[in-house]
């Protein structure tokens, strides 16, 4: 009986660990960033790598989570649509948020892989979302002027130098008196971000390294970073710039292990005296 009890307890523990490892309930990951350029708090939601995943009827789970966070703006940092999955989940989300919050979008690699990026960009813009392709816009929020710039994913271009030229274009438009944000899908391009002069870079793409082990392994494998990616998800200081990488929302392909889908909230606050 003792052995049976031990085996039963071991089985329960294994099942519990597996359930914990594979749970895919949405979570919110919040980062705080202080700046002398911010005079009153601003809440930004970073939404990435949806890949048209659906969270309940009409995206009700994801929309309710966003509503509860009360963002001042939503930053869509690529792969909101997909190259293989129908666009239903993308449309449902944008229909709920596009005219409710200021929303800003840049492309990810999968949108370019689809071969119909221009149609996808037009669709996204039709919901009231600002599509940024080497452009800069301003957001007036809570007494702050925030510049938001965006560059396409490098897979839009036949040569990487074209992406660099787009980055140089938005760097030239940057006003150092304002808080500046760069939306760019790929986190591994840290050399360019560190030298960009932007206060914040918002990225995704890594899917959290797909597999995590809490307190031990932040990510197992990420595209364009390979094994044990350095920038799987989190907040990373890069000289005078801070990069925030979301683990994203995709549940359509490989299982996520101890790596639940997430919406990132960035709280911009004045420097504490």
CSV table of C-alpha atoms in Angstrom, one decimal:
chain,number,residue,atom,x,y,z
A,1,UNK,CA,0.0,0.0,0.0
A,2,UNK,CA,2.8,2.4,0.8
A,3,UNK,CA,4.4,1.8,-2.7
A,4,UNK,CA,1.0,2.3,-4.3
A,5,UNK,CA,0.6,5.6,-2.4
A,6,UNK,CA,4.0,6.7,-3.4
A,7,UNK,CA,3.4,5.9,-7.1
A,8,UNK,CA,0.0,7.7,-6.9
A,9,UNK,CA,1.6,10.7,-5.4
A,10,UNK,CA,4.3,10.7,-8.0
A,11,UNK,CA,1.7,10.4,-10.8
A,12,UNK,CA,-0.2,13.3,-9.4
A,13,UNK,CA,3.0,15.4,-9.2
A,14,UNK,CA,3.9,14.5,-12.8
A,15,UNK,CA,0.4,15.4,-14.1
A,16,UNK,CA,0.5,18.7,-12.1
A,17,UNK,CA,3.9,19.6,-13.5
A,18,UNK,CA,2.8,18.8,-17.1
A,19,UNK,CA,-0.4,20.8,-16.6
A,20,UNK,CA,1.7,23.7,-15.3
A,21,UNK,CA,4.2,23.5,-18.1
A,22,UNK,CA,1.6,23.4,-20.9
A,23,UNK,CA,-0.9,25.9,-19.6
A,24,UNK,CA,-1.7,28.6,-22.2
A,25,UNK,CA,-3.9,31.0,-20.2
A,26,UNK,CA,-3.2,34.6,-21.2
A,27,UNK,CA,-1.0,36.5,-18.8
A,28,UNK,CA,0.1,40.1,-18.4
A,29,UNK,CA,3.7,41.0,-18.1
A,30,UNK,CA,4.4,44.5,-16.8
A,31,UNK,CA,7.6,46.6,-17.1
A,32,UNK,CA,8.1,50.0,-15.6
A,33,UNK,CA,10.4,52.5,-17.4
A,34,UNK,CA,11.3,55.8,-15.9
A,35,UNK,CA,12.2,58.8,-18.0
A,36,UNK,CA,12.8,62.5,-17.5
A,37,UNK,CA,10.8,63.1,-20.8
A,38,UNK,CA,7.6,61.8,-19.2
A,39,UNK,CA,5.6,64.1,-17.0
A,40,UNK,CA,2.7,61.9,-16.1
A,41,UNK,CA,2.2,58.1,-16.4
A,42,UNK,CA,1.5,56.4,-19.7
A,43,UNK,CA,0.4,52.8,-20.2
A,44,UNK,CA,1.3,51.1,-23.4
A,45,UNK,CA,0.2,47.6,-24.4
A,46,UNK,CA,2.7,45.6,-26.6
A,47,UNK,CA,0.8,43.0,-28.7
A,48,UNK,CA,2.9,40.8,-30.9
A,49,UNK,CA,3.0,37.5,-32.8
A,50,UNK,CA,-0.8,36.8,-32.7
A,51,UNK,CA,-0.5,34.9,-35.9
A,52,UNK,CA,-4.3,35.2,-36.1
A,53,UNK,CA,-4.7,32.9,-33.0
A,54,UNK,CA,-8.2,33.1,-31.6
A,55,UNK,CA,-8.9,33.7,-27.9
A,56,UNK,CA,-12.6,33.0,-27.6
A,57,UNK,CA,-15.5,34.2,-29.6
A,58,UNK,CA,-14.6,37.5,-31.3
A,59,UNK,CA,-11.4,37.4,-29.3
A,60,UNK,CA,-13.3,38.1,-26.1
A,61,UNK,CA,-10.6,36.8,-23.8
A,62,UNK,CA,-7.9,38.9,-25.3
A,63,UNK,CA,-10.0,42.0,-25.7
A,64,UNK,CA,-11.2,41.7,-22.0
A,65,UNK,CA,-7.6,41.4,-20.9
A,66,UNK,CA,-6.7,44.5,-22.8
A,67,UNK,CA,-9.7,46.4,-21.5
A,68,UNK,CA,-8.8,45.5,-17.9
A,69,UNK,CA,-5.3,47.0,-18.4
A,70,UNK,CA,-6.7,50.4,-19.6
A,71,UNK,CA,-3.8,51.1,-22.1
A,72,UNK,CA,-3.4,54.6,-23.5
A,73,UNK,CA,-2.2,53.1,-26.8
A,74,UNK,CA,-1.5,49.6,-28.3
A,75,UNK,CA,1.8,48.8,-30.1
A,76,UNK,CA,1.4,46.0,-32.6
A,77,UNK,CA,5.0,44.8,-33.3
A,78,UNK,CA,4.5,42.4,-36.1
A,79,UNK,CA,3.1,38.9,-37.1
A,80,UNK,CA,-0.4,40.0,-36.1
A,81,UNK,CA,-1.5,38.1,-39.2
A,82,UNK,CA,0.0,34.9,-40.6
A,83,UNK,CA,1.1,33.4,-43.9
A,84,UNK,CA,-0.9,30.1,-43.4
A,85,UNK,CA,-3.6,30.8,-40.9
A,86,UNK,CA,-6.8,32.6,-42.1
A,87,UNK,CA,-7.0,36.2,-41.0
A,88,UNK,CA,-10.2,35.8,-38.9
A,89,UNK,CA,-8.4,36.2,-35.6
A,90,UNK,CA,-6.6,39.2,-36.8
A,91,UNK,CA,-9.7,40.9,-38.0
A,92,UNK,CA,-11.7,40.1,-34.8
A,93,UNK,CA,-9.0,41.7,-32.7
A,94,UNK,CA,-8.6,44.8,-34.8
A,95,UNK,CA,-12.3,45.3,-35.0
A,96,UNK,CA,-12.4,45.4,-31.2
A,97,UNK,CA,-9.4,47.7,-30.6
A,98,UNK,CA,-8.7,49.6,-33.8
A,99,UNK,CA,-11.1,52.5,-33.2
A,100,UNK,CA,-11.1,52.1,-29.4
A,101,UNK,CA,-7.4,52.8,-28.7
A,102,UNK,CA,-4.6,54.6,-30.7
A,103,UNK,CA,-3.0,51.6,-32.4
A,104,UNK,CA,0.3,51.4,-34.2
A,105,UNK,CA,1.5,48.5,-36.4
A,106,UNK,CA,4.7,47.3,-38.1
A,107,UNK,CA,5.1,44.1,-40.1
A,108,UNK,CA,6.6,40.8,-39.1
A,109,UNK,CA,8.3,38.2,-41.2
A,110,UNK,CA,5.2,36.0,-41.6
A,111,UNK,CA,3.2,38.8,-43.1
A,112,UNK,CA,5.8,39.2,-45.8
A,113,UNK,CA,6.1,35.4,-46.3
A,114,UNK,CA,2.4,35.4,-47.2
A,115,UNK,CA,3.1,37.1,-50.5
A,116,UNK,CA,0.2,39.5,-49.9
A,117,UNK,CA,1.7,42.0,-47.4
A,118,UNK,CA,0.2,45.0,-49.2
A,119,UNK,CA,-3.3,43.6,-48.8
A,120,UNK,CA,-2.7,42.7,-45.1
A,121,UNK,CA,-1.4,46.2,-44.5
A,122,UNK,CA,-4.4,47.7,-46.1
A,123,UNK,CA,-6.7,45.5,-44.1
A,124,UNK,CA,-5.0,46.5,-40.9
A,125,UNK,CA,-5.2,50.2,-41.7
A,126,UNK,CA,-8.9,49.8,-42.6
A,127,UNK,CA,-9.6,49.2,-38.8
A,128,UNK,CA,-8.1,52.6,-37.9
A,129,UNK,CA,-4.7,51.3,-37.1
A,130,UNK,CA,-1.6,53.4,-38.0
A,131,UNK,CA,0.7,51.3,-40.2
A,132,UNK,CA,4.3,52.5,-40.0
A,133,UNK,CA,6.7,51.7,-42.8
A,134,UNK,CA,9.8,53.8,-42.1
A,135,UNK,CA,7.6,56.6,-40.8
A,136,UNK,CA,7.1,58.5,-37.6
A,137,UNK,CA,4.0,59.8,-35.9
A,138,UNK,CA,3.1,61.6,-32.7
A,139,UNK,CA,0.9,60.5,-29.8
A,140,UNK,CA,-0.4,63.2,-27.4
A,141,UNK,CA,-1.3,61.4,-24.2
A,142,UNK,CA,-1.7,62.6,-20.6
A,143,UNK,CA,0.2,65.8,-21.2
A,144,UNK,CA,3.1,63.9,-23.0
A,145,UNK,CA,4.2,64.1,-26.6
A,146,UNK,CA,5.5,60.7,-27.6
A,147,UNK,CA,7.0,60.0,-31.0
A,148,UNK,CA,6.3,56.5,-32.4
A,149,UNK,CA,8.4,55.3,-35.3
A,150,UNK,CA,8.2,51.9,-37.1
A,151,UNK,CA,10.2,49.9,-39.6
A,152,UNK,CA,9.2,46.9,-41.7
A,153,UNK,CA,10.5,43.5,-41.0
A,154,UNK,CA,13.8,42.9,-42.9
A,155,UNK,CA,12.1,40.1,-45.0
A,156,UNK,CA,10.3,42.9,-46.9
A,157,UNK,CA,13.5,43.8,-48.6
A,158,UNK,CA,15.8,41.9,-51.0
A,159,UNK,CA,18.9,43.4,-49.3
A,160,UNK,CA,19.4,44.2,-45.6
A,161,UNK,CA,20.8,47.6,-46.4
A,162,UNK,CA,17.3,48.6,-47.4
A,163,UNK,CA,16.1,47.9,-43.9
A,164,UNK,CA,19.1,49.9,-42.5
A,165,UNK,CA,18.1,52.8,-44.8
A,166,UNK,CA,14.5,52.7,-43.4
A,167,UNK,CA,15.9,52.8,-39.8
A,168,UNK,CA,18.2,55.7,-40.7
A,169,UNK,CA,15.1,57.5,-42.0
A,170,UNK,CA,13.2,57.3,-38.7
A,171,UNK,CA,16.3,58.1,-36.7
A,172,UNK,CA,16.6,61.3,-38.6
A,173,UNK,CA,13.0,62.2,-37.7
A,174,UNK,CA,13.6,61.6,-34.0
A,175,UNK,CA,13.1,64.6,-31.6
A,176,UNK,CA,15.3,64.1,-28.6
A,177,UNK,CA,13.1,66.4,-26.5
A,178,UNK,CA,10.2,63.9,-26.7
A,179,UNK,CA,10.0,60.3,-25.5
A,180,UNK,CA,10.7,58.2,-28.6
A,181,UNK,CA,9.6,54.6,-29.4
A,182,UNK,CA,10.7,52.4,-32.2
A,183,UNK,CA,8.5,49.5,-33.3
A,184,UNK,CA,10.6,46.7,-34.9
A,185,UNK,CA,9.6,43.0,-35.0
A,186,UNK,CA,13.0,41.4,-34.5
A,187,UNK,CA,14.8,41.6,-31.1
A,188,UNK,CA,18.2,40.2,-32.3
A,189,UNK,CA,19.1,43.4,-34.1
A,190,UNK,CA,20.4,44.9,-30.9
A,191,UNK,CA,23.5,46.5,-32.5
A,192,UNK,CA,21.3,48.8,-34.5
A,193,UNK,CA,18.9,49.5,-31.7
A,194,UNK,CA,21.6,50.4,-29.2
A,195,UNK,CA,22.9,53.0,-31.6
A,196,UNK,CA,19.5,54.3,-32.6
A,197,UNK,CA,18.9,56.9,-29.9
A,198,UNK,CA,15.3,55.8,-29.3
A,199,UNK,CA,14.2,55.6,-25.7
A,200,UNK,CA,12.2,52.4,-26.2
A,201,UNK,CA,12.2,49.6,-28.7
A,202,UNK,CA,9.2,47.2,-28.8
A,203,UNK,CA,9.8,43.9,-30.4
A,204,UNK,CA,8.6,40.3,-30.5
A,205,UNK,CA,9.4,37.4,-33.0
A,206,UNK,CA,11.2,35.1,-30.4
A,207,UNK,CA,8.0,33.5,-29.1
A,208,UNK,CA,9.6,33.4,-25.7
A,209,UNK,CA,12.2,30.8,-26.9
A,210,UNK,CA,9.2,28.4,-27.0
A,211,UNK,CA,10.4,26.4,-24.0
A,212,UNK,CA,11.3,27.8,-20.6
A,213,UNK,CA,12.4,26.4,-17.2
A,214,UNK,CA,11.5,29.0,-14.5
A,215,UNK,CA,14.5,30.6,-12.8
A,216,UNK,CA,16.8,28.4,-15.0
A,217,UNK,CA,16.2,28.8,-18.7
A,218,UNK,CA,14.6,31.9,-20.2
A,219,UNK,CA,14.2,30.4,-23.7
A,220,UNK,CA,15.3,27.3,-25.5
A,221,UNK,CA,15.2,28.3,-29.2
A,222,UNK,CA,14.2,31.4,-31.1
A,223,UNK,CA,14.2,32.2,-34.9
A,224,UNK,CA,17.3,34.1,-36.0
A,225,UNK,CA,18.8,33.7,-32.5
A,226,UNK,CA,19.1,29.9,-32.4
A,227,UNK,CA,19.6,27.9,-29.2
A,228,UNK,CA,19.5,29.6,-25.8
A,229,UNK,CA,18.5,33.0,-27.2
A,230,UNK,CA,19.7,36.0,-25.3
A,231,UNK,CA,16.6,38.0,-26.1
A,232,UNK,CA,13.7,35.6,-25.8
A,233,UNK,CA,11.5,37.9,-23.7
A,234,UNK,CA,12.0,40.6,-21.1
A,235,UNK,CA,13.3,44.1,-20.7
A,236,UNK,CA,16.9,44.7,-21.9
A,237,UNK,CA,19.0,47.8,-21.4
A,238,UNK,CA,20.9,48.7,-24.6
A,239,UNK,CA,23.2,51.6,-23.8
A,240,UNK,CA,20.8,54.6,-23.8
A,241,UNK,CA,18.0,52.6,-25.2
A,242,UNK,CA,15.7,50.0,-23.6
A,243,UNK,CA,14.3,47.1,-25.5
A,244,UNK,CA,11.1,45.3,-24.4
A,245,UNK,CA,10.5,41.9,-26.1
A,246,UNK,CA,7.1,40.3,-25.8
A,247,UNK,CA,6.8,36.5,-25.7
A,248,UNK,CA,3.8,36.9,-28.0
A,249,UNK,CA,0.4,35.3,-28.4
A,250,UNK,CA,0.7,32.5,-30.9
A,251,UNK,CA,-0.7,29.1,-30.0
A,252,UNK,CA,-1.0,27.7,-33.5
A,253,UNK,CA,2.1,25.6,-34.0
A,254,UNK,CA,4.6,24.2,-31.5
A,255,UNK,CA,3.6,23.8,-27.8
A,256,UNK,CA,4.6,26.5,-25.4
A,257,UNK,CA,6.3,25.0,-22.3
A,258,UNK,CA,6.3,27.2,-19.1
A,259,UNK,CA,5.9,29.9,-21.6
A,260,UNK,CA,2.3,31.2,-21.5
A,261,UNK,CA,1.1,33.7,-24.2
A,262,UNK,CA,1.4,37.2,-23.0
A,263,UNK,CA,0.4,40.8,-23.4
A,264,UNK,CA,3.2,43.2,-22.3
A,265,UNK,CA,2.3,46.4,-20.5
A,266,UNK,CA,5.0,49.1,-20.4
A,267,UNK,CA,4.4,51.8,-17.8
A,268,UNK,CA,6.2,55.0,-18.6
A,269,UNK,CA,6.6,57.1,-15.5
A,270,UNK,CA,8.5,60.3,-14.6
A,271,UNK,CA,11.9,59.9,-13.0
A,272,UNK,CA,11.6,59.5,-9.2
A,273,UNK,CA,13.2,62.3,-7.4
